[in-house]
Coordinates of C-alpha atoms in Angstrom, one line a residue:
M19 CA 0.0 0.0 0.0
L20 CA 2.8 2.4 0.8
F21 CA 4.5 1.6 -2.5
I22 CA 1.2 2.4 -4.4
T23 CA 0.9 5.7 -2.5
M24 CA 4.5 6.7 -3.3
Y25 CA 4.0 5.6 -6.9
A26 CA 0.9 7.9 -7.2
K27 CA 2.7 10.8 -5.7
I28 CA 5.6 10.6 -8.1
I29 CA 3.3 10.5 -11.1
S30 CA 1.2 13.4 -9.7
R31 CA 4.3 15.5 -9.2
R32 CA 5.5 14.9 -12.7
L33 CA 2.1 15.8 -14.1
D34 CA 2.1 19.0 -12.0
E35 CA 5.5 19.9 -13.4
H36 CA 4.3 19.5 -17.0
F37 CA 0.8 20.9 -16.8
G38 CA 0.5 22.9 -13.6
P39 CA 0.9 26.2 -15.4
L40 CA -1.9 25.3 -17.7
I41 CA -4.5 24.8 -15.0
P42 CA -6.7 27.9 -14.9
P43 CA -6.9 30.0 -11.8
E44 CA -10.6 29.3 -11.6
Q45 CA -9.7 25.8 -10.3
H46 CA -9.2 26.0 -6.5
G47 CA -9.1 22.3 -5.6
F48 CA -5.9 20.5 -4.8
R49 CA -3.7 23.4 -6.0
P50 CA -0.8 25.0 -4.1
G51 CA -2.0 28.1 -2.3
R52 CA -5.6 27.5 -3.1
S53 CA -8.4 25.9 -1.1
V54 CA -11.9 26.5 0.1
N55 CA -10.6 29.7 1.7
T56 CA -9.8 31.1 -1.8
A57 CA -12.9 29.7 -3.6
I58 CA -15.6 31.0 -1.2
P59 CA -14.3 34.6 -1.0
V60 CA -14.3 34.9 -4.8
L61 CA -18.0 34.0 -4.9
L62 CA -19.0 36.3 -1.9
Q63 CA -17.0 39.2 -3.3
A64 CA -18.8 38.9 -6.7
V65 CA -22.2 38.7 -4.9
R66 CA -21.6 41.7 -2.6
E67 CA -20.2 43.8 -5.4
R68 CA -23.3 43.1 -7.5
L69 CA -25.7 43.7 -4.6
A70 CA -24.0 47.1 -3.9
V71 CA -25.8 48.4 -7.0
P72 CA -29.6 48.6 -6.6
R73 CA -31.8 46.3 -8.6
T74 CA -28.9 44.3 -10.0
P75 CA -29.2 40.6 -9.1
L76 CA -26.6 37.9 -9.7
Y77 CA -27.6 34.5 -11.0
V78 CA -25.6 31.6 -9.7
V79 CA -25.9 27.9 -10.5
Y80 CA -24.3 25.2 -8.4
I81 CA -23.5 22.2 -10.7
D82 CA -23.7 18.7 -9.2
F83 CA -21.8 16.1 -11.3
T84 CA -23.1 12.6 -10.9
K85 CA -20.3 10.7 -9.0
A86 CA -17.7 12.6 -11.0
F87 CA -14.6 10.7 -9.8
D88 CA -16.3 7.3 -10.1
T89 CA -17.8 7.8 -13.6
I90 CA -15.4 9.9 -15.5
P91 CA -14.4 7.8 -18.6
R92 CA -10.8 6.8 -18.6
N93 CA -10.5 7.3 -22.3
H94 CA -11.5 11.0 -21.8
V95 CA -8.7 11.3 -19.2
L96 CA -6.1 10.0 -21.7
R97 CA -7.6 12.1 -24.5
S98 CA -7.3 15.2 -22.3
L99 CA -3.6 14.5 -21.5
D100 CA -3.0 14.0 -25.3
E101 CA -4.7 17.4 -26.0
L102 CA -2.5 19.1 -23.3
G103 CA 0.6 17.8 -25.1
L104 CA 1.7 14.8 -23.1
S105 CA 4.1 13.0 -25.5
P106 CA 4.5 9.3 -25.7
G107 CA 7.0 8.0 -23.2
P108 CA 7.5 6.4 -19.8
L109 CA 5.1 8.9 -18.0
L110 CA 2.2 8.2 -20.4
R111 CA 2.8 4.4 -20.2
L112 CA 2.6 4.6 -16.4
I113 CA -0.6 6.5 -16.5
R114 CA -2.1 4.1 -19.1
S115 CA -1.2 1.2 -16.7
V116 CA -3.0 3.0 -13.9
L117 CA -6.1 3.6 -16.0
A118 CA -6.1 0.2 -17.7
E119 CA -9.2 -1.9 -17.5
N120 CA -9.3 -4.0 -14.4
Y121 CA -11.5 -6.7 -13.0
V122 CA -12.8 -7.3 -9.4
K123 CA -14.9 -9.7 -7.5
L124 CA -16.8 -8.9 -4.3
N125 CA -17.0 -11.2 -1.4
D126 CA -19.8 -10.5 1.1
G127 CA -18.8 -13.3 3.4
L128 CA -21.4 -15.7 1.9
Q129 CA -20.5 -15.9 -1.7
L130 CA -18.2 -14.5 -4.4
S131 CA -19.8 -12.3 -7.0
N132 CA -19.3 -12.5 -10.8
V133 CA -16.4 -10.7 -12.3
I134 CA -17.0 -6.9 -12.5
T135 CA -15.2 -5.0 -15.2
Q136 CA -14.0 -1.5 -14.3
N137 CA -13.2 0.9 -17.2
T138 CA -14.5 4.2 -15.8
G139 CA -13.5 6.4 -12.9
V140 CA -10.3 7.1 -11.2
L141 CA -9.1 5.7 -7.9
Q142 CA -9.9 7.7 -4.8
G143 CA -7.7 8.2 -1.8
D144 CA -4.5 9.1 -3.5
T145 CA -3.0 12.3 -4.9
L146 CA -3.0 11.2 -8.5
S147 CA -6.8 10.9 -9.0
P148 CA -7.5 14.6 -8.2
M149 CA -4.7 15.7 -10.5
L150 CA -6.1 13.5 -13.4
F151 CA -9.6 14.9 -12.8
I152 CA -8.4 18.5 -12.7
L153 CA -6.4 18.1 -16.0
S154 CA -9.5 16.5 -17.6
T155 CA -11.7 19.5 -16.8
I156 CA -9.3 22.2 -18.1
S157 CA -11.1 21.9 -21.4
L158 CA -14.4 22.6 -19.7
I159 CA -13.1 25.8 -18.1
N160 CA -11.5 27.0 -21.3
R161 CA -14.7 26.2 -23.3
L162 CA -17.0 28.1 -21.0
Q163 CA -14.7 31.2 -20.9
T164 CA -14.4 31.3 -24.7
A165 CA -18.1 30.6 -25.5
C166 CA -19.6 32.6 -22.6
P167 CA -17.3 35.6 -22.0
T168 CA -20.0 37.3 -19.7
T169 CA -20.3 34.3 -17.5
K170 CA -17.8 33.5 -14.8
L171 CA -17.1 30.2 -13.0
I172 CA -15.4 28.8 -9.9
M173 CA -14.3 25.2 -9.6
Y174 CA -13.2 23.2 -6.5
A175 CA -12.2 19.8 -7.9
D176 CA -15.6 18.6 -9.2
D177 CA -17.7 21.4 -7.5
L178 CA -18.6 23.8 -10.3
I179 CA -20.3 27.2 -10.0
V180 CA -21.3 29.4 -13.0
Y181 CA -22.6 32.9 -12.5
A182 CA -23.6 35.9 -14.5
H183 CA -25.5 39.2 -14.3
S184 CA -28.2 37.9 -16.5
I185 CA -30.1 34.7 -16.6
E186 CA -29.5 34.4 -20.3
G187 CA -25.7 34.3 -19.6
V188 CA -26.1 31.5 -17.2
Q189 CA -28.4 29.6 -19.5
A190 CA -25.8 29.9 -22.3
A191 CA -23.2 28.4 -20.0
L192 CA -25.5 25.5 -19.1
N193 CA -25.9 24.8 -22.8
E194 CA -22.1 24.7 -23.3
L195 CA -21.8 22.5 -20.3
D196 CA -24.3 20.1 -21.8
S197 CA -22.3 20.0 -25.0
W198 CA -19.1 19.3 -23.2
C199 CA -20.6 16.6 -21.1
Q200 CA -21.7 14.8 -24.3
T201 CA -18.2 14.6 -25.5
S202 CA -16.5 13.9 -22.2
G203 CA -18.9 11.4 -20.8
L204 CA -19.5 13.1 -17.5
Q205 CA -23.1 13.5 -16.4
V206 CA -24.8 16.3 -14.5
N207 CA -27.5 15.6 -11.9
A208 CA -30.0 18.3 -12.8
S209 CA -32.3 17.5 -9.8
K210 CA -29.4 18.1 -7.3
S211 CA -28.0 21.1 -9.2
K212 CA -29.5 24.3 -7.7
A213 CA -29.8 28.0 -8.8
M214 CA -29.8 31.1 -6.7
K215 CA -30.8 34.7 -7.5
F216 CA -28.8 36.9 -5.2
R217 CA -30.8 40.1 -4.6
R218 CA -31.7 42.5 -1.9
G219 CA -35.3 41.4 -1.9
G220 CA -38.4 41.0 -4.0
P221 CA -40.0 38.0 -5.8
Y222 CA -38.7 36.0 -8.8
K223 CA -39.6 37.1 -12.3
R224 CA -41.6 34.9 -14.6
T225 CA -38.5 34.7 -16.8
D226 CA -36.4 33.3 -14.0
N227 CA -36.2 29.8 -15.4
L228 CA -33.1 27.7 -16.1
L229 CA -33.0 24.3 -18.0
F230 CA -30.3 21.7 -18.3
Q231 CA -31.0 19.0 -20.9
G232 CA -34.6 19.9 -20.8
S233 CA -34.9 19.5 -17.0
P234 CA -35.6 22.6 -14.8
I235 CA -33.0 23.8 -12.3
E236 CA -34.6 24.5 -9.0
F237 CA -34.2 28.0 -7.5
V238 CA -33.4 28.0 -3.8
H239 CA -33.1 30.7 -1.1
E240 CA -29.9 29.3 0.4
Y241 CA -27.3 26.7 -0.6
T242 CA -24.5 24.9 1.2
Y243 CA -21.3 25.6 -0.8
L244 CA -18.2 24.0 0.4
G245 CA -19.7 23.8 3.9
L246 CA -20.9 27.4 4.1
I247 CA -24.7 27.9 4.0
I248 CA -25.0 31.0 1.9
P249 CA -28.4 32.9 1.9
S250 CA -29.7 34.8 -1.1
N251 CA -28.7 38.2 0.4
A252 CA -25.2 37.0 1.3
K253 CA -25.6 38.2 4.9
G254 CA -27.3 37.1 8.0
F255 CA -25.7 33.7 8.2
T256 CA -28.1 32.6 10.9
N257 CA -28.8 29.1 9.5
H258 CA -25.1 28.5 9.0
I259 CA -24.2 29.4 12.6
R260 CA -27.1 27.3 13.9
S261 CA -26.0 24.3 11.8
R262 CA -22.4 24.7 13.0
C263 CA -23.4 24.9 16.6
I264 CA -25.5 21.7 16.3
K265 CA -22.6 19.8 14.8
A266 CA -20.2 21.2 17.4
L267 CA -22.6 20.1 20.2
R268 CA -22.6 16.6 18.7
A269 CA -18.8 16.7 18.8
C270 CA -18.9 17.7 22.4
Y271 CA -21.1 14.7 23.3
A272 CA -18.8 12.5 21.4
I273 CA -16.1 13.2 24.1
R274 CA -16.9 10.6 26.7
N275 CA -16.7 11.4 30.4
P276 CA -15.1 14.8 30.2
R277 CA -15.5 15.1 34.0
A278 CA -12.5 12.8 34.4
L279 CA -10.3 15.2 32.5
S280 CA -8.4 18.1 34.1
L281 CA -10.1 21.4 33.2
K282 CA -6.9 22.5 31.3
T283 CA -7.0 19.3 29.2
A284 CA -10.7 19.6 28.6
L285 CA -10.3 23.2 27.4
E286 CA -7.5 22.2 25.1
L287 CA -9.5 19.3 23.7
F288 CA -12.4 21.7 23.1
R289 CA -10.1 24.0 21.2
L290 CA -8.7 21.2 19.0
K291 CA -11.8 19.0 18.4
V292 CA -14.9 21.2 18.9
E293 CA -14.0 24.8 18.1
P294 CA -12.9 24.2 14.5
I295 CA -16.4 22.7 13.8
A296 CA -18.2 25.5 15.4
I297 CA -16.3 28.3 13.7
Y298 CA -16.0 26.9 10.2
G299 CA -16.6 29.7 7.7
I300 CA -16.9 32.2 10.6
K301 CA -14.7 34.8 8.9
Y302 CA -17.0 35.1 5.9
A303 CA -20.1 35.6 8.1
W304 CA -18.6 37.5 11.1
E305 CA -19.5 41.0 10.1
T306 CA -23.1 40.1 9.6
L307 CA -23.7 37.9 12.6
T308 CA -26.6 38.8 14.8
L309 CA -26.6 38.9 18.6
T310 CA -28.5 35.7 18.6
S311 CA -25.9 34.0 16.5
L312 CA -23.1 35.2 18.8
E313 CA -25.0 33.9 21.8
H314 CA -25.4 30.5 20.1
L315 CA -21.7 30.3 19.6
D316 CA -21.0 31.1 23.2
S317 CA -23.5 28.5 24.4
V318 CA -21.5 25.7 22.7
K319 CA -18.5 26.3 24.9
A320 CA -20.7 26.8 28.0
S321 CA -22.5 23.5 27.4
F322 CA -19.2 21.7 27.2
L323 CA -17.9 23.3 30.3
K324 CA -21.1 22.4 32.2
R325 CA -20.6 18.7 31.3
T326 CA -16.9 18.9 32.3
M327 CA -17.6 20.6 35.6
S328 CA -20.6 18.4 36.5
I329 CA -23.1 21.2 36.9
A330 CA -26.7 21.6 35.7
R331 CA -27.4 22.5 32.1
N332 CA -29.6 25.5 33.2
S333 CA -26.9 27.0 35.3
P334 CA -26.0 30.6 34.3
N335 CA -23.3 30.7 31.6
R336 CA -21.7 33.7 33.3
L337 CA -21.0 31.8 36.4
V338 CA -19.7 28.8 34.4
Y339 CA -17.2 31.0 32.5
L340 CA -16.0 32.6 35.8
L341 CA -15.5 29.2 37.5
A342 CA -13.6 27.9 34.5
D343 CA -11.6 31.1 34.3
T344 CA -11.9 31.2 30.6
Q345 CA -13.3 33.6 28.0
Q346 CA -16.4 33.2 25.8
L347 CA -16.0 31.4 22.5
T348 CA -16.8 34.6 20.5
I349 CA -14.1 36.5 22.3
D350 CA -11.6 33.7 21.7
I351 CA -12.1 33.5 18.0
M352 CA -12.2 37.3 17.5
K353 CA -8.7 37.4 19.0
S354 CA -7.3 34.3 17.4
L355 CA -8.5 35.1 13.9
S356 CA -8.0 38.9 14.3
L357 CA -11.6 39.6 13.4
P358 CA -13.0 43.2 13.6
L359 CA -15.0 44.4 16.5
T360 CA -18.4 44.7 14.8
E361 CA -21.3 46.7 16.3
N362 CA -23.2 43.6 17.2
M363 CA -20.1 42.1 18.8
R364 CA -19.6 45.3 20.8
K365 CA -23.2 45.0 22.1
H366 CA -22.6 41.4 22.9
V367 CA -19.5 42.1 24.9
A368 CA -21.4 44.9 26.8
I369 CA -24.1 42.5 27.7
L370 CA -21.6 39.9 29.0
E371 CA -19.8 42.6 31.0
T372 CA -23.1 43.7 32.5
K373 CA -24.0 40.2 33.5
Q374 CA -20.6 39.7 35.2
I375 CA -20.9 43.0 37.1
N376 CA -24.3 41.8 38.5
V377 CA -22.8 38.6 39.8
E378 CA -23.1 38.6 43.6
M379 CA -19.8 39.4 45.3
D380 CA -20.1 36.3 47.6
F381 CA -19.8 34.1 44.6
F382 CA -16.1 35.1 44.3
F383 CA -15.5 33.7 47.8
T384 CA -16.9 30.2 47.1
P385 CA -14.6 27.2 47.1
G386 CA -14.8 26.8 43.3
M387 CA -13.4 30.3 42.8
N388 CA -10.6 29.9 45.4
Q389 CA -9.5 26.3 45.2
N390 CA -7.9 24.5 42.2
A391 CA -7.9 20.8 43.4
W392 CA -11.3 20.3 41.7
K393 CA -9.8 21.3 38.3
E394 CA -7.4 18.3 38.3
S395 CA -8.1 15.1 36.5
N396 CA -10.3 12.5 38.3
S397 CA -11.2 14.9 41.1
P398 CA -13.8 13.1 43.3
M399 CA -15.1 16.4 44.7
R400 CA -15.5 18.3 41.5
H401 CA -19.2 18.1 41.3
V402 CA -19.6 19.0 45.0
T403 CA -17.4 22.0 44.7
T404 CA -18.8 23.4 41.5
R405 CA -22.5 22.8 42.5
Y406 CA -21.9 24.3 45.9
S407 CA -20.4 27.4 44.2
I408 CA -23.1 27.7 41.6
H409 CA -26.3 27.2 43.6
G410 CA -25.7 25.6 47.0
F411 CA -27.7 22.5 47.8
H412 CA -31.2 23.7 48.8
H413 CA -32.4 22.7 45.3
L414 CA -32.6 19.2 46.7
I415 CA -35.7 20.2 48.8
C416 CA -36.9 23.2 46.8
K417 CA -40.1 22.6 44.7
T418 CA -38.6 24.8 41.9
K419 CA -36.0 22.6 40.1
R420 CA -34.7 25.2 37.7
F421 CA -31.9 27.6 38.8
H422 CA -33.4 30.6 40.5
D423 CA -32.8 33.4 42.9
A424 CA -34.8 33.2 46.1
D425 CA -37.4 35.9 45.2
D426 CA -37.6 35.1 41.5
I427 CA -40.5 32.7 41.9
P428 CA -44.1 33.1 43.3
A429 CA -44.4 32.7 47.0
Y430 CA -46.8 29.8 46.8
V431 CA -44.1 27.5 45.3
K432 CA -41.2 28.7 47.4
C433 CA -39.6 26.3 49.8
V434 CA -38.9 27.1 53.4
V435 CA -35.3 28.0 52.6
C436 CA -36.3 30.4 49.9
L437 CA -38.9 32.1 52.2
V438 CA -36.4 32.4 55.0
L439 CA -33.3 33.5 53.1
G440 CA -34.6 35.9 50.4
R441 CA -32.1 37.9 48.5
T442 CA -30.6 39.7 51.5
T443 CA -28.9 36.5 52.7
S444 CA -25.3 36.0 51.5
W445 CA -24.4 33.3 49.0
N446 CA -22.3 31.3 51.5
A447 CA -25.0 31.7 54.2
R448 CA -27.6 30.2 51.8
A449 CA -25.3 27.3 51.1
E450 CA -24.6 26.7 54.7
Q451 CA -28.3 26.9 55.5
D452 CA -28.9 24.3 52.8
L453 CA -26.4 22.0 54.4

């Protein structure tokens, strides 16, 4: 297996030396200095520049190739290399041997299948296959640019976007794509390909229709491009943040028994495993994030800390962050990624500061704030210390199970401790009375 991997790398490197300069800049996949972080900004910049002018929409179509790497005809790959100028020799013979027709049988543990002939597609999991696919689609990029000069495109490996100021320009590009597919053998899944009309607002026109091979392309209000959920106004990435937070919370719960970890290790694990999931694409959405989205991001870290510190999920986040002696996630990423202090972020920070100012002074004298033993790994008293510091223990007899201050609930449901103590009794005194 190691030999095959090295073999593929050598061939890929040789192909890059020969044809790397011929790969158009519109291709962002598997290229040095290019990635999703160069493809996404190109699209967003084009959209925002267009929307800066009133009543000037931008039409975008996201093309979905049907199992591109698995179905690309091998003869098209070899023909593309020939058109690019790969002369007969050892390199071409090596590539022909890699793309030669092969035969496989499948064993499901019960029986052996008949012989299956493979003569389409390129192997996946090595560095050679992306290079061969990219070289095979150079002709597509060049053809679209020549035939449709008003239409622009972005490719990331097999992810293709075409966009233009007019719907006629996009339709012309789809017609050229159809013609190229007929000669190359690749297929487009029209039902999974989607169109968007980026605009400030307003309904669709009756002429807003796109077809590919006679099948209509559905217009959508948002689309997930390279992991970023982009709305039709290119701002207010609320759904993207919500989606990232849900995935980050799943990653949090995939960490088993974080209570056994030291607090320092848990925070580092969060930074390495969970934070990248939560903040994916954040720099493209940062300046348009709402207060609600910022709160959702902070709640991810707070939720992880509550599990780590063995405290109730409805405990106040401000107390959780103070106990852990760490900053909110939004503040962390703003500093680490050097993101600007937006107006909504300024309001968010002001709200956080106000909540911390309103924390009762006695909280800062609790054991959780003044002892560090509970922060070590496998601390048997962690849950006792943290819960004592957060809310004491009268919740064990109180009729109101959610976190509350003594006078925040109606008198008819207050327990004796709540009635006796009220807000005038100190934090520690309440905890001592509970005990």
